[in-house]
Amino acid sequence: MKLLFSQPAARGNDAWLAALRAALAAAMPGVQLDEWRPGLPPDYDAAIVWAPSQQLVDEQPQLKALLNLGAGVDKLLALRLPPTMALVRLEDAGMAVQMAEYVCHALIRFFREFAAYDRQQHEQRWHPRRPHVRSEFPVGVMGLGALGQRVAQAVQQFDFPVLGWSRTPHDLPGVQCFHGDGGLPDFLKGTRVLVCLLPLTPATRGILNRQTLEQLQLASYVINVARGGLLVEDDLQQLLDEGHLAGATLDVMQDEPLPPGHWLWTHPHVTVTPHISAQTVRSEAVVQVVRSLQALQRGETPSGQVQRDRGY
Ligand SMILES: NC(=O)c1ccc[n+]([C@@H]2O[C@H](COP(=O)([O-])OP(=O)(O)OC[C@H]3O[C@@H](n4cnc5c(N)ncnc54)[C@H](OP(=O)(O)O)[C@@H]3O)[C@@H](O)[C@H]2O)c1
């Protein structure tokens, strides 16, 4: 088996290549791994990638699979790909626990009003605030996949009521589950803190917009940790300024990096972070990539294989 590696925008490629080569030598001796550069002969079997160029795909149309070093495949699906090329993504691989801690932090910061206490400390003002009632802060998780399920589980540990929404029906302990277009209005109506962990697909692009966000309970909070394209930022701004939404924590934006001067940087009720809620953990990603390659070599479908027609 001959493999390519390409991660043009990232640093640390030498460390990735060393870790992948060591794991492949142990688990799949004889496999060759080369870093992609333009003009290589089209005789490779698969490529391990993050945000590869269209040129790689155009020059290597025979590749049987692209193994993505992340959970989201929206960037891969934006490329022109031969119909037979399989896409395999990371499933959890150390990202779910990071997502759970990020979301719980944002949720608790909002629920316990830590932003207000930060301001009070700055003013040297001792002022205990009246505690909120937990049952009035149901948390709705959009997307009940590898990451959403872990987040729903983590939030339950703090006794918040939890709702979930997915494309197909799910039955998760302690989670009131909704699905499909028909289930969306009741899910939104029941939610006070909305957590978005949907993939970005043609069906979900712009799904967080005025029409949907208006259905959330009054003074709701939005946490988007999936993709910026899911949220219509202008609609968020209007609903924040009208007071229907109390605030938002956003790890992902329509434009990344977020341009200097963008309103999201300075809005008093918005917290932004630079797409760090769940980062790829090299050691866990390498194990999963090798497992997927072994499945491909045996002619099996790796467990993280993306259904290209549904977009995730
Ligand atoms: N910010 C970051 O650092 C970061 C890091 C990693 C991942 N992410 C993002 O997180 C996303 C989720 O990751 P994951 O591994 O949990 O994905 P996943 O396992 O594929 O789960 C996706 C979930 O979304 C649901 N879904 C998809 N399309 C839907 C639709 N049209 N309507 C309703 N529900 C829909 C799926 O429903 P079914 O269960 O019915 O299929 C599934 O529950 C990724 O796609 C990526 O964009 C962000």
Tab-separated table of C-alpha atoms and ligand atoms in Angstrom:
chain	number	residue	atom	x	y	z
A	1	MET	CA	0.000	0.000	0.000
A	2	LYS	CA	1.285	3.490	-0.894
A	3	LEU	CA	0.018	6.467	1.082
A	4	LEU	CA	0.207	10.237	0.796
A	5	PHE	CA	0.123	12.783	3.605
A	6	SER	CA	-0.985	16.380	3.109
A	7	GLN	CA	-1.817	19.028	5.657
A	8	PRO	CA	-0.868	22.270	3.876
A	9	ALA	CA	-2.121	24.812	6.393
A	10	ALA	CA	-0.826	23.121	9.517
A	11	ARG	CA	2.479	23.218	11.286
A	12	GLY	CA	4.216	20.198	12.766
A	13	ASN	CA	4.031	18.020	9.673
A	14	ASP	CA	7.338	16.332	10.530
A	15	ALA	CA	5.913	15.191	13.860
A	16	TRP	CA	2.777	13.877	12.117
A	17	LEU	CA	4.825	12.015	9.512
A	18	ALA	CA	7.065	10.487	12.191
A	19	ALA	CA	4.090	9.340	14.296
A	20	LEU	CA	2.234	7.919	11.299
A	21	ARG	CA	5.322	6.125	9.945
A	22	ALA	CA	6.080	4.584	13.351
A	23	ALA	CA	2.493	3.347	13.756
A	24	LEU	CA	2.336	2.027	10.188
A	25	ALA	CA	5.693	0.226	10.535
A	26	ALA	CA	4.357	-1.563	13.612
A	27	ALA	CA	0.854	-2.369	12.363
A	28	MET	CA	1.182	-2.547	8.574
A	29	PRO	CA	4.826	-3.293	7.679
A	30	GLY	CA	5.776	-2.497	4.094
A	31	VAL	CA	3.338	0.420	3.748
A	32	GLN	CA	4.986	3.517	2.238
A	33	LEU	CA	4.014	7.028	3.345
A	34	ASP	CA	5.148	10.092	1.359
A	35	GLU	CA	4.405	13.755	1.926
A	36	TRP	CA	2.415	15.058	-1.050
A	37	ARG	CA	3.991	17.522	-3.461
A	38	PRO	CA	2.823	18.471	-6.946
A	39	GLY	CA	3.832	16.131	-9.753
A	40	LEU	CA	4.025	12.785	-7.912
A	41	PRO	CA	3.065	9.764	-10.070
A	42	PRO	CA	-0.601	8.738	-9.722
A	43	ASP	CA	0.091	5.388	-8.098
A	44	TYR	CA	-0.915	5.971	-4.471
A	45	ASP	CA	-3.742	4.062	-2.774
A	46	ALA	CA	-4.978	6.530	-0.170
A	47	ALA	CA	-4.142	9.921	1.352
A	48	ILE	CA	-4.150	11.089	4.957
A	49	VAL	CA	-5.218	14.748	4.813
A	50	TRP	CA	-6.413	17.922	6.455
A	51	ALA	CA	-7.738	20.611	4.084
A	52	PRO	CA	-5.920	19.216	1.014
A	53	SER	CA	-5.726	21.147	-2.231
A	54	GLN	CA	-7.860	20.433	-5.285
A	55	GLN	CA	-4.564	19.830	-7.107
A	56	LEU	CA	-3.841	16.765	-4.950
A	57	VAL	CA	-7.183	15.197	-5.882
A	58	ASP	CA	-6.844	16.155	-9.556
A	59	GLU	CA	-3.362	14.622	-9.806
A	60	GLN	CA	-4.263	11.482	-7.817
A	61	PRO	CA	-7.783	10.577	-9.039
A	62	GLN	CA	-7.086	6.864	-8.464
A	63	LEU	CA	-6.963	7.276	-4.663
A	64	LYS	CA	-9.412	4.874	-3.055
A	65	ALA	CA	-9.813	6.985	0.066
A	66	LEU	CA	-9.071	10.295	1.755
A	67	LEU	CA	-8.571	9.869	5.505
A	68	ASN	CA	-9.481	13.154	7.148
A	69	LEU	CA	-7.532	14.312	10.224
A	70	GLY	CA	-10.669	15.872	11.707
A	71	ALA	CA	-14.323	15.096	12.399
A	72	GLY	CA	-15.941	17.556	9.951
A	73	VAL	CA	-15.695	16.827	6.225
A	74	ASP	CA	-17.370	19.952	4.808
A	75	LYS	CA	-14.051	21.192	3.361
A	76	LEU	CA	-13.360	17.831	1.691
A	77	LEU	CA	-16.847	17.710	0.228
A	78	ALA	CA	-16.336	21.190	-1.224
A	79	LEU	CA	-13.622	19.721	-3.494
A	80	ARG	CA	-14.369	18.119	-6.875
A	81	LEU	CA	-13.922	14.446	-5.983
A	82	PRO	CA	-14.183	11.337	-8.171
A	83	PRO	CA	-17.440	9.562	-7.221
A	84	THR	CA	-15.639	6.402	-6.132
A	85	MET	CA	-13.247	8.119	-3.679
A	86	ALA	CA	-14.210	7.220	-0.110
A	87	LEU	CA	-13.959	9.793	2.705
A	88	VAL	CA	-13.143	8.603	6.199
A	89	ARG	CA	-13.325	10.975	9.156
A	90	LEU	CA	-12.153	10.867	12.763
A	91	GLU	CA	-14.799	9.755	15.240
A	92	ASP	CA	-14.239	11.252	18.671
A	93	ALA	CA	-10.472	10.474	18.736
A	94	GLY	CA	-10.074	12.550	21.903
A	95	MET	CA	-12.282	15.408	20.690
A	96	ALA	CA	-15.520	14.489	22.521
A	97	VAL	CA	-14.097	15.083	26.003
A	98	GLN	CA	-12.720	18.462	24.882
A	99	MET	CA	-16.118	19.405	23.438
A	100	ALA	CA	-17.804	18.369	26.695
A	101	GLU	CA	-15.507	20.523	28.821
A	102	TYR	CA	-15.814	23.522	26.478
A	103	VAL	CA	-19.624	23.373	26.375
A	104	CYS	CA	-19.977	22.783	30.128
A	105	HIS	CA	-17.690	25.765	30.752
A	106	ALA	CA	-19.758	28.048	28.496
A	107	LEU	CA	-23.046	26.764	29.922
A	108	ILE	CA	-21.982	27.185	33.544
A	109	ARG	CA	-20.407	30.576	32.878
A	110	PHE	CA	-23.801	31.723	31.578
A	111	PHE	CA	-25.955	29.944	34.182
A	112	ARG	CA	-23.837	31.076	37.174
A	113	GLU	CA	-23.314	34.599	35.682
A	114	PHE	CA	-19.538	34.464	35.944
A	115	ALA	CA	-19.212	37.292	33.399
A	116	ALA	CA	-21.107	39.568	35.819
A	117	TYR	CA	-18.855	38.477	38.714
A	118	ASP	CA	-15.795	39.249	36.545
A	119	ARG	CA	-17.147	42.775	36.081
A	120	GLN	CA	-17.914	43.080	39.810
A	121	GLN	CA	-14.383	42.016	40.746
A	122	HIS	CA	-13.034	44.589	38.309
A	123	GLU	CA	-15.163	47.207	40.160
A	124	GLN	CA	-14.203	45.732	43.591
A	125	ARG	CA	-17.916	45.264	44.295
A	126	TRP	CA	-19.142	42.515	46.687
A	127	HIS	CA	-22.631	41.642	45.471
A	128	PRO	CA	-24.055	38.092	45.654
A	129	ARG	CA	-26.597	37.620	42.832
A	130	ARG	CA	-29.786	35.599	43.220
A	131	PRO	CA	-29.209	32.034	41.961
A	132	HIS	CA	-31.095	30.815	38.868
A	133	VAL	CA	-33.370	27.796	38.902
A	134	ARG	CA	-31.708	24.927	37.026
A	135	SER	CA	-34.969	23.481	35.707
A	136	GLU	CA	-35.555	26.767	33.847
A	137	PHE	CA	-32.370	26.237	31.799
A	138	PRO	CA	-33.034	23.181	29.609
A	139	VAL	CA	-30.064	22.504	27.326
A	140	GLY	CA	-30.826	21.504	23.730
A	141	VAL	CA	-28.079	19.713	21.826
A	142	MET	CA	-28.418	19.851	18.026
A	143	GLY	CA	-26.586	16.859	16.580
A	144	LEU	CA	-26.398	13.644	18.563
A	145	GLY	CA	-23.326	12.115	16.965
A	146	ALA	CA	-19.961	11.223	18.468
A	147	LEU	CA	-19.546	14.709	19.962
A	148	GLY	CA	-23.151	15.697	20.675
A	149	GLN	CA	-23.854	12.538	22.665
A	150	ARG	CA	-20.827	13.091	24.877
A	151	VAL	CA	-21.867	16.700	25.458
A	152	ALA	CA	-25.440	15.652	26.331
A	153	GLN	CA	-24.030	13.143	28.814
A	154	ALA	CA	-21.705	15.699	30.421
A	155	VAL	CA	-24.443	18.329	30.789
A	156	GLN	CA	-26.667	15.768	32.539
A	157	GLN	CA	-24.029	15.440	35.263
A	158	PHE	CA	-24.980	18.966	36.359
A	159	ASP	CA	-28.702	18.052	36.487
A	160	PHE	CA	-29.801	20.362	33.676
A	161	PRO	CA	-32.776	19.033	31.699
A	162	VAL	CA	-31.380	17.864	28.321
A	163	LEU	CA	-33.045	17.753	24.910
A	164	GLY	CA	-31.493	16.426	21.718
A	165	TRP	CA	-32.217	16.809	18.013
A	166	SER	CA	-30.907	14.688	15.154
A	167	ARG	CA	-31.827	13.665	11.611
A	168	THR	CA	-32.935	10.150	12.551
A	169	PRO	CA	-34.570	8.973	15.802
A	170	HIS	CA	-32.362	8.332	18.834
A	171	ASP	CA	-33.106	6.919	22.262
A	172	LEU	CA	-30.598	8.198	24.820
A	173	PRO	CA	-30.965	7.792	28.575
A	174	GLY	CA	-32.018	11.050	30.237
A	175	VAL	CA	-32.296	12.960	26.941
A	176	GLN	CA	-35.628	14.047	25.490
A	177	CYS	CA	-34.970	13.225	21.851
A	178	PHE	CA	-36.466	14.912	18.783
A	179	HIS	CA	-35.648	14.365	15.142
A	180	GLY	CA	-36.183	15.693	11.657
A	181	ASP	CA	-37.927	18.839	10.464
A	182	GLY	CA	-41.102	17.768	12.286
A	183	GLY	CA	-39.333	17.578	15.643
A	184	LEU	CA	-37.457	20.871	15.360
A	185	PRO	CA	-40.157	23.325	16.618
A	186	ASP	CA	-40.799	21.381	19.848
A	187	PHE	CA	-37.046	20.948	20.399
A	188	LEU	CA	-36.476	24.710	19.999
A	189	LYS	CA	-39.481	25.660	22.132
A	190	GLY	CA	-38.164	23.504	24.965
A	191	THR	CA	-34.592	24.876	24.826
A	192	ARG	CA	-33.007	27.719	26.826
A	193	VAL	CA	-29.338	26.944	26.084
A	194	LEU	CA	-28.777	25.803	22.507
A	195	VAL	CA	-25.613	23.817	21.719
A	196	CYS	CA	-24.888	23.271	18.028
A	197	LEU	CA	-22.933	20.154	17.075
A	198	LEU	CA	-24.322	19.572	13.602
A	199	PRO	CA	-22.170	18.922	10.567
A	200	LEU	CA	-22.223	21.648	7.900
A	201	THR	CA	-24.191	20.185	4.986
A	202	PRO	CA	-26.590	21.588	2.373
A	203	ALA	CA	-29.421	20.697	4.787
A	204	THR	CA	-27.925	22.439	7.827
A	205	ARG	CA	-26.220	25.539	6.369
A	206	GLY	CA	-27.753	28.627	7.989
A	207	ILE	CA	-30.026	26.524	10.218
A	208	LEU	CA	-29.452	28.901	13.150
A	209	ASN	CA	-31.315	31.917	11.775
A	210	ARG	CA	-33.953	34.389	12.914
A	211	GLN	CA	-36.809	31.998	12.200
A	212	THR	CA	-35.322	29.148	14.289
A	213	LEU	CA	-33.609	31.198	17.021
A	214	GLU	CA	-36.825	33.144	17.642
A	215	GLN	CA	-38.468	29.868	18.669
A	216	LEU	CA	-36.046	29.450	21.577
A	217	GLN	CA	-37.252	30.498	25.019
A	218	LEU	CA	-36.874	34.174	25.943
A	219	ALA	CA	-33.328	35.103	27.090
A	220	SER	CA	-31.795	31.992	25.567
A	221	TYR	CA	-28.102	31.388	25.048
A	222	VAL	CA	-26.417	29.980	21.918
A	223	ILE	CA	-23.229	27.894	21.926
A	224	ASN	CA	-21.933	27.087	18.424
A	225	VAL	CA	-18.988	24.711	18.417
A	226	ALA	CA	-19.615	23.069	15.042
A	227	ARG	CA	-19.143	25.288	11.966
A	228	GLY	CA	-19.625	29.017	11.383
A	229	GLY	CA	-21.766	28.414	8.287
A	230	LEU	CA	-24.537	26.964	10.460
A	231	LEU	CA	-25.278	30.366	12.035
A	232	VAL	CA	-26.570	33.508	10.307
A	233	GLU	CA	-24.499	36.034	12.273
A	234	ASP	CA	-26.608	39.068	11.303
A	235	ASP	CA	-29.729	37.353	12.667
A	236	LEU	CA	-27.867	36.541	15.892
A	237	GLN	CA	-26.842	40.199	16.262
A	238	GLN	CA	-30.424	41.430	15.808
A	239	LEU	CA	-31.846	38.923	18.316
A	240	LEU	CA	-29.149	39.817	20.860
A	241	ASP	CA	-29.825	43.508	20.440
A	242	GLU	CA	-33.597	42.956	20.694
A	243	GLY	CA	-33.033	40.995	23.927
A	244	HIS	CA	-34.594	37.753	22.718
A	245	LEU	CA	-31.184	36.112	23.098
A	246	ALA	CA	-29.147	36.713	26.258
A	247	GLY	CA	-25.774	35.861	24.741
A	248	ALA	CA	-23.638	33.494	22.760
A	249	THR	CA	-20.372	31.610	22.913
A	250	LEU	CA	-18.968	30.968	19.458
A	251	ASP	CA	-15.920	28.876	18.661
A	252	VAL	CA	-16.537	28.959	14.912
A	253	MET	CA	-17.358	31.858	12.589
A	254	GLN	CA	-18.480	32.431	9.027
A	255	ASP	CA	-15.083	34.043	8.311
A	256	GLU	CA	-12.055	32.470	10.012
A	257	PRO	CA	-9.866	34.013	11.268
A	258	LEU	CA	-12.516	36.479	12.491
A	259	PRO	CA	-11.579	39.794	10.785
A	260	PRO	CA	-10.341	42.675	12.993
A	261	GLY	CA	-13.180	45.084	13.788
A	262	HIS	CA	-15.907	42.445	13.357
A	263	TRP	CA	-18.843	43.113	15.720
A	264	LEU	CA	-18.458	39.667	17.319
A	265	TRP	CA	-15.109	40.691	18.868
A	266	THR	CA	-16.672	43.421	20.979
A	267	HIS	CA	-20.328	42.568	21.574
A	268	PRO	CA	-20.826	42.638	25.376
A	269	HIS	CA	-22.810	39.388	25.397
A	270	VAL	CA	-20.659	37.366	23.003
A	271	THR	CA	-17.634	35.241	23.836
A	272	VAL	CA	-15.481	34.112	20.915
A	273	THR	CA	-12.631	31.616	20.747
A	274	PRO	CA	-10.464	30.789	17.698
A	275	HIS	CA	-11.848	27.365	16.668
A	276	ILE	CA	-10.243	25.483	19.535
A	277	SER	CA	-13.159	23.743	21.242
A	278	ALA	CA	-11.919	20.295	20.184
A	279	GLN	CA	-8.559	19.887	18.546
A	280	THR	CA	-7.172	16.790	16.858
A	281	VAL	CA	-5.110	14.723	19.285
A	282	ARG	CA	-2.247	13.293	17.251
A	283	SER	CA	-1.742	10.061	19.187
A	284	GLU	CA	-5.441	9.141	19.068
A	285	ALA	CA	-5.873	10.238	15.454
A	286	VAL	CA	-2.931	8.072	14.347
A	287	VAL	CA	-4.415	4.964	16.003
A	288	GLN	CA	-7.764	5.591	14.301
A	289	VAL	CA	-6.225	6.284	10.885
A	290	VAL	CA	-4.223	3.047	11.033
A	291	ARG	CA	-7.371	1.120	12.038
A	292	SER	CA	-9.227	2.620	9.054
A	293	LEU	CA	-6.373	1.749	6.675
A	294	GLN	CA	-6.370	-1.841	7.926
A	295	ALA	CA	-10.132	-2.028	7.293
A	296	LEU	CA	-9.629	-0.659	3.765
A	297	GLN	CA	-6.843	-3.171	3.127
A	298	ARG	CA	-9.180	-6.001	4.148
A	299	GLY	CA	-11.798	-4.627	1.755
A	300	GLU	CA	-14.077	-3.545	4.633
A	301	THR	CA	-15.807	-0.206	5.213
A	302	PRO	CA	-14.037	1.750	7.984
A	303	SER	CA	-16.354	2.839	10.758
A	304	GLY	CA	-15.806	6.559	10.091
A	305	GLN	CA	-16.666	6.347	6.403
A	306	VAL	CA	-18.740	9.355	5.361
A	307	GLN	CA	-21.964	8.954	3.411
A	308	ARG	CA	-21.165	11.435	0.695
A	309	ASP	CA	-24.787	11.829	-0.453
A	310	ARG	CA	-25.960	13.034	2.988
A	311	GLY	CA	-22.858	15.196	3.555
A	312	TYR	CA	-21.554	13.711	6.822
B	1	LIG	N1	-15.000	23.485	16.627
B	1	LIG	C1	-14.255	22.416	16.608
B	1	LIG	O1	-13.126	22.468	17.092
B	1	LIG	C2	-14.797	21.114	16.057
B	1	LIG	C3	-14.081	19.932	16.279
B	1	LIG	C4	-14.610	18.742	15.822
B	1	LIG	C5	-15.821	18.719	15.137
B	1	LIG	N2	-16.499	19.877	14.923
B	1	LIG	C6	-17.798	19.856	14.209
B	1	LIG	O2	-18.712	19.039	14.920
B	1	LIG	C7	-19.519	18.355	13.985
B	1	LIG	C8	-20.171	17.151	14.622
B	1	LIG	O3	-19.189	16.140	14.836
B	1	LIG	P1	-19.601	14.629	15.178
B	1	LIG	O4	-18.353	13.835	15.131
B	1	LIG	O5	-20.444	14.587	16.394
B	1	LIG	O6	-20.524	14.284	13.910
B	1	LIG	P2	-21.438	13.011	13.654
B	1	LIG	O7	-21.026	11.888	14.554
B	1	LIG	O8	-21.475	12.793	12.187
B	1	LIG	O9	-22.899	13.488	14.152
B	1	LIG	C9	-23.648	14.413	13.439
B	1	LIG	C10	-25.015	14.549	14.101
B	1	LIG	O10	-25.750	15.564	13.423
B	1	LIG	C11	-27.017	15.044	13.028
B	1	LIG	N3	-27.451	15.651	11.770
B	1	LIG	C12	-26.809	15.702	10.578
B	1	LIG	N4	-27.561	16.317	9.654
B	1	LIG	C13	-28.714	16.653	10.264
B	1	LIG	C14	-29.911	17.294	9.834
B	1	LIG	N5	-30.076	17.704	8.564
B	1	LIG	N6	-30.901	17.465	10.733
B	1	LIG	C15	-30.776	17.036	12.008
B	1	LIG	N7	-29.663	16.412	12.488
B	1	LIG	C16	-28.653	16.230	11.608
B	1	LIG	C17	-26.809	13.567	12.857
B	1	LIG	O11	-28.056	12.893	12.912
B	1	LIG	P3	-28.160	11.283	12.902
B	1	LIG	O12	-27.636	10.829	14.247
B	1	LIG	O13	-29.610	11.038	12.747
B	1	LIG	O14	-27.312	10.808	11.764
B	1	LIG	C18	-25.858	13.266	14.017
B	1	LIG	O15	-26.599	13.065	15.191
B	1	LIG	C19	-18.546	18.055	12.837
B	1	LIG	O16	-19.235	17.848	11.630
B	1	LIG	C20	-17.662	19.287	12.799
B	1	LIG	O17	-18.160	20.207	11.866
B	1	LIG	C21	-16.011	21.080	15.374
